[in-house]
Amino acid sequence: MAKSHVYRFIGMDDSSMKKILVTGGAGFIGSEVVRQFIRETPHSVVNVDKLTYSGNLESLKEVSGDPRYSFEHADICDGKALASIFERHEPDCVMHLAAESHVDRSISGPSEFIQTNVLGTYTLLEAARSYWQNLREEKKAQFRFHHISTDEVYGSLGENGLFTEETPYQPNSPYSASKASSDHLVRAWHHTYGLPVVTTNCSNNYGPYHFPEKLIPLIILNAVNGKPLPVYGRGENVRDWLYVEDHARALRLVLEKGKAGETYNIGGRCEKTNLEVVQTICAILDEVFPSRAPHASLISFVADRPGHDYRYAIDASKIERELGWLPEESFDSGIRKTVRWYLDNPEWVNHVTSGAYRIWIAEHYERGHS
Ligand code: NAD
Ligand code: DAU
């Protein structure tokens, strides 16, 4: 690992090596956070993950053999398991990403969202608080509980305007309501108990290792397989897209330099209608996977999502101004990399879609591996 990489922007030396407890590190964004920490910093990571359908240890192959990485198979709703993890690992900070994350699933079955996103966050906050309270002063002062949240807590925008950190909460789906609840719990644990928290609210991520229920990977894989490309309504809804590596870099920066009690919006200043996104993917595939061109002929307008938020768009000026963060990837370069990644990684895709990795995980644990 090149030293220049280690010091790239977090500006710390080896004496500030930290142990970071990451929840949801086997998921899409969490696994990128874990990979970056191990690849680009001297820090250690403890990944706490229940391995739901969207958690996949295969996304962590590149770091799983590193002595600075360890895995704890646990549910964040299990207070006893969390207490034991805090006691054994003595982390310097927590990055909380574990969640049920898919809006459509929250509409057809909200229960798990309340369980994990609300009760799980509450249980984690309590485990973190009781651990933090007993830390010696220096470590206590430096401790951070970083809650990773979404721009969906702000509700829906019309044609104009951007979400700022001051935009009132108006969550519309069971998913966003559960995330808004968790944001409020985190804020209250700071206000009432003094737990040093930071919260980030980010726009739509895309990139490698994204579970193919979400728009971008679903469209890539359906198009490659000649299946219909489902576009909700007329495809006019707008999302603000950010490449997952840029999000993970922003999260690391907020963990290092964010002020306790503050919230930071993160977004790519990259608004696209869903139809534009789908057409862009089709055009790239026509070029790099011409056998099924024109892929756009597969586009199929289907029934809209109930309560579908019209537009999200983030004002990221606070994190840009105060912490000096800027995304490195444009949508053009990021979406090309993403399409390439899905074409180059059929094994990951097949395991995720066939459920074979879940059988592997079950066998793996039966044999007593971790
Ligand atoms: P994901 O669904 O890909 O991953 C979620 C991870 O959490 C999985 O590894 C899963 O196994 C784990 N998990 C779920 N329930 C758990 C539980 N009870 N205990 C322990 N682990 C559990 O989600 P993602 O897209 O990587 O999102 C990560 C976080 O970022 C979420 O909190 C989400 O709300 C937030 N977020 C996501 C986006 C996005 O565009 N994907 C944007 C902004 C914020
Ligand atoms: O804004 C941040 C949020 O972005 C995160 O908090 C969520 O965890 C994440 O899943 C994402 O939510 P969205 O609902 O915006 O993402 P999704 O990929 O499900 O949908 C993106 C848009 O595409 C949305 O307007 C719905 C539409 N869509 C989605 C699917 C799955 C379609 O038109 N067709 C589809 O098949």
CSV table of C-alpha atoms in Angstrom, one decimal, residues 7-351:
chain,number,residue,atom,x,y,z
A,7,TYR,CA,-2.4,10.0,3.8
A,8,ARG,CA,-4.4,11.0,0.8
A,9,PHE,CA,-6.9,13.3,2.4
A,10,ILE,CA,-7.6,12.1,5.9
A,11,GLY,CA,-4.3,13.7,7.0
A,12,MET,CA,-3.4,11.4,9.8
A,13,ASP,CA,-0.3,9.4,10.8
A,14,ASP,CA,0.0,5.8,12.0
A,15,SER,CA,-0.3,7.0,15.6
A,16,SER,CA,-3.9,7.8,15.0
A,17,MET,CA,-4.8,4.3,13.8
A,18,LYS,CA,-8.4,3.6,14.7
A,19,LYS,CA,-10.7,0.7,15.0
A,20,ILE,CA,-14.0,1.4,13.3
A,21,LEU,CA,-17.1,-0.6,13.9
A,22,VAL,CA,-19.1,-0.6,10.6
A,23,THR,CA,-22.7,-2.0,10.6
A,24,GLY,CA,-24.0,-3.2,7.3
A,25,GLY,CA,-20.5,-3.7,5.9
A,26,ALA,CA,-21.6,-6.6,3.7
A,27,GLY,CA,-24.0,-4.3,1.8
A,28,PHE,CA,-23.6,-2.1,-1.2
A,29,ILE,CA,-22.3,1.1,0.4
A,30,GLY,CA,-20.9,-0.6,3.6
A,31,SER,CA,-18.7,-2.9,1.6
A,32,GLU,CA,-17.2,0.0,-0.3
A,33,VAL,CA,-16.5,1.8,3.0
A,34,VAL,CA,-14.8,-1.3,4.4
A,35,ARG,CA,-12.8,-1.9,1.2
A,36,GLN,CA,-11.6,1.7,1.2
A,37,PHE,CA,-10.6,1.7,4.9
A,38,ILE,CA,-8.5,-1.4,4.4
A,39,ARG,CA,-7.0,-0.4,1.1
A,40,GLU,CA,-6.3,3.3,1.8
A,41,THR,CA,-5.9,3.8,5.5
A,42,PRO,CA,-4.0,2.2,8.4
A,43,HIS,CA,-7.3,1.7,10.3
A,44,SER,CA,-9.0,-1.6,11.4
A,45,VAL,CA,-12.6,-2.5,10.7
A,46,VAL,CA,-15.1,-4.7,12.5
A,47,ASN,CA,-17.9,-5.4,10.2
A,48,VAL,CA,-21.2,-6.2,12.1
A,49,ASP,CA,-23.7,-7.6,9.6
A,50,LYS,CA,-26.8,-9.9,9.8
A,51,LEU,CA,-26.3,-11.0,6.2
A,52,THR,CA,-29.8,-10.4,5.0
A,53,TYR,CA,-30.6,-11.1,1.4
A,54,SER,CA,-28.7,-7.9,0.5
A,55,GLY,CA,-25.6,-8.6,2.6
A,56,ASN,CA,-22.9,-10.5,0.7
A,57,LEU,CA,-19.5,-11.5,2.1
A,58,GLU,CA,-18.3,-12.0,-1.5
A,59,SER,CA,-18.2,-8.3,-1.8
A,60,LEU,CA,-15.5,-8.3,0.8
A,61,LYS,CA,-13.2,-10.9,-0.8
A,62,GLU,CA,-10.4,-8.4,-1.4
A,63,VAL,CA,-10.1,-7.5,2.3
A,64,SER,CA,-11.3,-10.7,4.2
A,65,GLY,CA,-7.8,-12.0,4.6
A,66,ASP,CA,-6.4,-8.7,6.0
A,67,PRO,CA,-5.5,-8.8,9.7
A,68,ARG,CA,-7.1,-5.4,10.1
A,69,TYR,CA,-10.5,-6.7,9.0
A,70,SER,CA,-12.8,-8.8,11.2
A,71,PHE,CA,-16.4,-9.9,10.8
A,72,GLU,CA,-19.2,-10.3,13.4
A,73,HIS,CA,-22.3,-12.1,12.2
A,74,ALA,CA,-24.9,-10.3,14.3
A,75,ASP,CA,-28.3,-8.5,14.2
A,76,ILE,CA,-28.3,-4.9,15.3
A,77,CYS,CA,-31.6,-5.6,17.1
A,78,ASP,CA,-29.7,-8.0,19.4
A,79,GLY,CA,-28.5,-5.9,22.3
A,80,LYS,CA,-26.6,-8.7,24.1
A,81,ALA,CA,-24.6,-9.5,20.9
A,82,LEU,CA,-23.8,-5.8,20.4
A,83,ALA,CA,-22.7,-5.4,24.0
A,84,SER,CA,-20.3,-8.3,23.6
A,85,ILE,CA,-19.0,-6.9,20.3
A,86,PHE,CA,-18.3,-3.5,21.9
A,87,GLU,CA,-16.6,-5.2,24.8
A,88,ARG,CA,-14.4,-7.4,22.8
A,89,HIS,CA,-13.4,-5.0,20.0
A,90,GLU,CA,-13.3,-1.7,21.9
A,91,PRO,CA,-13.9,0.4,18.7
A,92,ASP,CA,-13.0,4.1,18.5
A,93,CYS,CA,-16.1,4.9,16.5
A,94,VAL,CA,-19.2,3.5,14.8
A,95,MET,CA,-20.4,3.9,11.3
A,96,HIS,CA,-24.0,2.8,11.1
A,97,LEU,CA,-25.1,1.6,7.7
A,98,ALA,CA,-27.1,-1.5,8.4
A,99,ALA,CA,-30.6,-1.1,7.2
A,100,GLU,CA,-33.4,-2.4,5.1
A,101,SER,CA,-32.8,-0.1,2.1
A,102,HIS,CA,-35.3,-0.8,-0.7
A,103,VAL,CA,-38.3,1.4,-1.0
A,104,ASP,CA,-40.5,-1.1,-3.0
A,105,ARG,CA,-39.9,-3.8,-0.3
A,106,SER,CA,-40.9,-1.3,2.4
A,107,ILE,CA,-44.2,-0.8,0.6
A,108,SER,CA,-45.0,-4.5,0.3
A,109,GLY,CA,-43.7,-5.3,3.8
A,110,PRO,CA,-42.9,-2.5,6.2
A,111,SER,CA,-42.3,-4.6,9.3
A,112,GLU,CA,-38.6,-5.4,8.8
A,113,PHE,CA,-38.0,-1.7,8.1
A,114,ILE,CA,-39.4,-0.7,11.5
A,115,GLN,CA,-37.6,-3.6,13.1
A,116,THR,CA,-34.1,-2.9,11.7
A,117,ASN,CA,-34.1,0.7,10.9
A,118,VAL,CA,-35.9,2.0,14.0
A,119,LEU,CA,-35.5,-0.7,16.7
A,120,GLY,CA,-32.1,-1.7,15.4
A,121,THR,CA,-30.8,1.8,15.5
A,122,TYR,CA,-32.2,2.3,19.0
A,123,THR,CA,-30.6,-0.9,20.2
A,124,LEU,CA,-27.2,0.1,18.6
A,125,LEU,CA,-27.5,3.6,20.1
A,126,GLU,CA,-28.0,2.1,23.6
A,127,ALA,CA,-25.1,-0.4,23.2
A,128,ALA,CA,-22.9,2.5,21.9
A,129,ARG,CA,-23.9,4.8,24.7
A,130,SER,CA,-23.2,2.3,27.5
A,131,TYR,CA,-19.8,1.5,26.0
A,132,TRP,CA,-19.0,5.2,25.4
A,133,GLN,CA,-20.0,6.2,29.0
A,134,ASN,CA,-17.3,4.0,30.4
A,135,LEU,CA,-14.5,5.1,28.1
A,136,ARG,CA,-11.5,7.0,29.5
A,137,GLU,CA,-11.8,10.8,28.9
A,138,GLU,CA,-9.5,11.1,25.8
A,139,LYS,CA,-11.1,8.2,24.0
A,140,LYS,CA,-14.6,9.3,25.1
A,141,ALA,CA,-14.0,12.8,23.6
A,142,GLN,CA,-12.8,11.4,20.3
A,143,PHE,CA,-15.6,8.8,20.0
A,144,ARG,CA,-18.1,9.2,17.1
A,145,PHE,CA,-21.4,7.6,16.2
A,146,HIS,CA,-21.8,8.3,12.5
A,147,HIS,CA,-25.3,7.6,11.3
A,148,ILE,CA,-25.6,7.0,7.5
A,149,SER,CA,-29.0,8.2,6.3
A,150,THR,CA,-30.8,9.3,3.1
A,151,ASP,CA,-32.1,12.4,1.4
A,152,GLU,CA,-35.6,10.6,1.3
A,153,VAL,CA,-36.3,11.9,4.8
A,154,TYR,CA,-36.9,15.3,3.3
A,155,GLY,CA,-39.8,14.1,1.1
A,156,SER,CA,-40.3,15.1,-2.5
A,157,LEU,CA,-39.3,18.3,-4.4
A,158,GLY,CA,-41.2,19.9,-7.2
A,159,GLU,CA,-39.5,21.2,-10.4
A,160,ASN,CA,-37.2,23.6,-8.4
A,161,GLY,CA,-35.2,23.8,-5.2
A,162,LEU,CA,-32.7,21.6,-3.4
A,163,PHE,CA,-32.7,19.8,0.0
A,164,THR,CA,-30.5,21.5,2.5
A,165,GLU,CA,-29.7,20.4,6.1
A,166,GLU,CA,-32.5,22.8,7.2
A,167,THR,CA,-35.2,21.3,5.0
A,168,PRO,CA,-38.0,20.0,7.3
A,169,TYR,CA,-38.5,16.3,7.4
A,170,GLN,CA,-41.4,14.9,5.4
A,171,PRO,CA,-40.8,11.2,4.7
A,172,ASN,CA,-43.3,9.6,2.4
A,173,SER,CA,-42.6,5.9,2.2
A,174,PRO,CA,-42.3,3.3,5.0
A,175,TYR,CA,-38.6,3.2,4.2
A,176,SER,CA,-38.0,6.9,4.5
A,177,ALA,CA,-40.3,7.2,7.6
A,178,SER,CA,-38.2,4.5,9.3
A,179,LYS,CA,-34.9,6.3,8.3
A,180,ALA,CA,-36.3,9.6,9.5
A,181,SER,CA,-37.2,7.9,12.8
A,182,SER,CA,-33.7,6.7,13.1
A,183,ASP,CA,-32.3,10.2,12.4
A,184,HIS,CA,-34.4,11.6,15.2
A,185,LEU,CA,-33.3,8.9,17.6
A,186,VAL,CA,-29.6,9.6,16.8
A,187,ARG,CA,-30.2,13.4,17.3
A,188,ALA,CA,-32.0,12.8,20.6
A,189,TRP,CA,-29.1,10.6,21.9
A,190,HIS,CA,-26.8,13.5,21.3
A,191,HIS,CA,-29.1,16.2,22.7
A,192,THR,CA,-30.0,14.1,25.8
A,193,TYR,CA,-27.0,12.0,26.6
A,194,GLY,CA,-24.2,13.9,24.8
A,195,LEU,CA,-23.3,11.0,22.6
A,196,PRO,CA,-21.0,12.5,19.9
A,197,VAL,CA,-23.0,11.8,16.8
A,198,VAL,CA,-22.8,12.9,13.2
A,199,THR,CA,-25.5,12.2,10.6
A,200,THR,CA,-25.1,12.3,6.8
A,201,ASN,CA,-28.1,12.3,4.3
A,202,CYS,CA,-27.1,11.2,0.9
A,203,SER,CA,-28.7,11.0,-2.5
A,204,ASN,CA,-29.0,7.9,-4.8
A,205,ASN,CA,-25.8,5.8,-5.0
A,206,TYR,CA,-24.8,3.6,-7.9
A,207,GLY,CA,-21.8,1.5,-8.7
A,208,PRO,CA,-20.3,-2.0,-8.3
A,209,TYR,CA,-21.8,-4.5,-5.9
A,210,HIS,CA,-25.3,-2.9,-6.0
A,211,PHE,CA,-28.0,-5.4,-5.3
A,212,PRO,CA,-30.0,-5.9,-8.6
A,213,GLU,CA,-33.4,-4.9,-7.2
A,214,LYS,CA,-32.4,-1.2,-7.5
A,215,LEU,CA,-32.9,0.7,-10.8
A,216,ILE,CA,-29.4,0.8,-12.3
A,217,PRO,CA,-28.2,-2.8,-11.7
A,218,LEU,CA,-31.7,-4.1,-12.5
A,219,ILE,CA,-31.7,-2.3,-15.9
A,220,ILE,CA,-28.1,-3.4,-16.8
A,221,LEU,CA,-28.8,-7.1,-16.0
A,222,ASN,CA,-32.3,-7.2,-17.6
A,223,ALA,CA,-30.9,-5.5,-20.8
A,224,VAL,CA,-28.0,-7.9,-21.0
A,225,ASN,CA,-30.5,-10.8,-20.7
A,226,GLY,CA,-33.0,-9.4,-23.2
A,227,LYS,CA,-35.7,-8.9,-20.5
A,228,PRO,CA,-38.1,-6.0,-20.3
A,229,LEU,CA,-36.7,-2.8,-18.7
A,230,PRO,CA,-39.4,-1.7,-16.2
A,231,VAL,CA,-39.8,2.1,-16.0
A,232,TYR,CA,-42.3,3.2,-13.4
A,233,GLY,CA,-45.0,5.7,-14.7
A,234,ARG,CA,-43.6,7.8,-17.5
A,235,GLY,CA,-40.0,7.7,-16.2
A,236,GLU,CA,-40.1,11.4,-15.4
A,237,ASN,CA,-39.1,11.1,-11.7
A,238,VAL,CA,-35.8,12.7,-11.0
A,239,ARG,CA,-33.0,11.3,-8.8
A,240,ASP,CA,-29.6,12.9,-8.0
A,241,TRP,CA,-26.9,10.2,-8.6
A,242,LEU,CA,-23.6,9.8,-6.8
A,243,TYR,CA,-21.0,7.1,-7.5
A,244,VAL,CA,-20.6,4.9,-4.5
A,245,GLU,CA,-16.8,5.4,-4.1
A,246,ASP,CA,-17.5,9.2,-3.8
A,247,HIS,CA,-20.1,8.6,-1.1
A,248,ALA,CA,-17.6,6.4,0.8
A,249,ARG,CA,-14.9,9.0,0.6
A,250,ALA,CA,-17.4,11.6,1.9
A,251,LEU,CA,-18.3,9.3,4.8
A,252,ARG,CA,-14.7,8.8,5.8
A,253,LEU,CA,-14.2,12.6,5.7
A,254,VAL,CA,-17.2,13.3,7.8
A,255,LEU,CA,-16.0,10.6,10.3
A,256,GLU,CA,-12.6,12.3,10.5
A,257,LYS,CA,-13.6,16.0,10.4
A,258,GLY,CA,-17.3,16.3,10.9
A,259,LYS,CA,-18.5,18.2,14.0
A,260,ALA,CA,-20.3,16.3,16.7
A,261,GLY,CA,-24.1,17.1,16.6
A,262,GLU,CA,-24.0,18.2,12.9
A,263,THR,CA,-25.6,16.8,9.9
A,264,TYR,CA,-24.1,16.9,6.3
A,265,ASN,CA,-26.0,16.4,3.0
A,266,ILE,CA,-24.0,14.5,0.4
A,267,GLY,CA,-24.9,14.5,-3.3
A,268,GLY,CA,-23.5,14.5,-6.7
A,269,ARG,CA,-25.2,17.5,-8.2
A,270,CYS,CA,-26.3,15.1,-10.9
A,271,GLU,CA,-30.0,15.1,-11.5
A,272,LYS,CA,-31.4,12.7,-14.1
A,273,THR,CA,-34.9,11.5,-15.0
A,274,ASN,CA,-35.2,7.7,-14.7
A,275,LEU,CA,-35.8,7.5,-18.4
A,276,GLU,CA,-32.6,9.4,-19.1
A,277,VAL,CA,-30.7,6.9,-16.8
A,278,VAL,CA,-32.3,3.9,-18.6
A,279,GLN,CA,-31.6,5.3,-22.0
A,280,THR,CA,-28.0,6.1,-21.1
A,281,ILE,CA,-27.4,2.5,-19.9
A,282,CYS,CA,-29.0,1.2,-23.2
A,283,ALA,CA,-26.7,3.4,-25.3
A,284,ILE,CA,-23.6,2.2,-23.5
A,285,LEU,CA,-24.7,-1.4,-23.9
A,286,ASP,CA,-25.4,-0.9,-27.6
A,287,GLU,CA,-21.7,0.0,-27.8
A,288,VAL,CA,-20.0,-2.5,-25.5
A,289,PHE,CA,-22.6,-5.4,-25.8
A,290,PRO,CA,-23.9,-4.9,-29.4
A,291,SER,CA,-25.4,-8.4,-29.8
A,292,ARG,CA,-28.8,-7.3,-28.4
A,293,ALA,CA,-28.9,-3.7,-29.7
A,294,PRO,CA,-30.9,-1.6,-29.7
A,295,HIS,CA,-31.4,-2.3,-26.0
A,296,ALA,CA,-33.9,0.7,-25.7
A,297,SER,CA,-36.5,-1.4,-27.5
A,298,LEU,CA,-36.8,-3.4,-24.2
A,299,ILE,CA,-38.0,-0.3,-22.3
A,300,SER,CA,-41.4,-1.1,-20.8
A,301,PHE,CA,-43.5,1.5,-19.0
A,302,VAL,CA,-45.2,-0.1,-16.0
A,303,ALA,CA,-47.5,0.9,-13.1
A,304,ASP,CA,-46.1,3.6,-10.9
A,305,ARG,CA,-44.7,3.1,-7.4
A,306,PRO,CA,-47.4,4.0,-4.9
A,307,GLY,CA,-46.6,7.5,-3.4
A,308,HIS,CA,-43.6,7.8,-5.7
A,309,ASP,CA,-41.5,10.8,-4.7
A,310,TYR,CA,-41.2,13.1,-7.8
A,311,ARG,CA,-37.8,14.6,-7.4
A,312,TYR,CA,-34.7,14.5,-5.1
A,313,ALA,CA,-31.8,16.9,-5.3
A,314,ILE,CA,-29.2,17.6,-2.8
A,315,ASP,CA,-27.5,20.9,-1.9
A,316,ALA,CA,-24.1,19.6,-0.9
A,317,SER,CA,-22.5,23.1,-0.3
A,318,LYS,CA,-22.0,22.5,3.5
A,319,ILE,CA,-19.8,19.4,3.1
A,320,GLU,CA,-18.0,21.1,0.2
A,321,ARG,CA,-17.4,24.3,2.1
A,322,GLU,CA,-16.7,23.0,5.6
A,323,LEU,CA,-14.9,19.7,4.8
A,324,GLY,CA,-13.6,20.3,1.3
A,325,TRP,CA,-15.3,17.3,-0.2
A,326,LEU,CA,-16.1,17.0,-3.9
A,327,PRO,CA,-17.1,14.0,-6.0
A,328,GLU,CA,-14.4,12.7,-8.3
A,329,GLU,CA,-16.6,10.8,-10.7
A,330,SER,CA,-18.9,12.2,-13.3
A,331,PHE,CA,-22.1,10.3,-14.2
A,332,ASP,CA,-20.7,9.5,-17.7
A,333,SER,CA,-17.5,7.9,-16.3
A,334,GLY,CA,-19.3,6.3,-13.3
A,335,ILE,CA,-22.1,4.7,-15.3
A,336,ARG,CA,-19.6,3.3,-17.8
A,337,LYS,CA,-17.5,1.8,-15.0
A,338,THR,CA,-20.7,0.4,-13.5
A,339,VAL,CA,-21.9,-1.3,-16.7
A,340,ARG,CA,-18.4,-2.7,-17.3
A,341,TRP,CA,-18.3,-4.1,-13.7
A,342,TYR,CA,-21.6,-6.0,-14.1
A,343,LEU,CA,-20.4,-7.4,-17.4
A,344,ASP,CA,-17.1,-8.4,-15.9
A,345,ASN,CA,-18.5,-10.0,-12.7
A,346,PRO,CA,-21.1,-12.6,-13.8
A,347,GLU,CA,-20.1,-14.8,-10.8
A,348,TRP,CA,-21.0,-12.2,-8.2
A,349,VAL,CA,-24.2,-11.5,-10.1
A,350,ASN,CA,-25.2,-15.2,-10.4
A,351,HIS,CA,-24.5,-15.9,-6.8
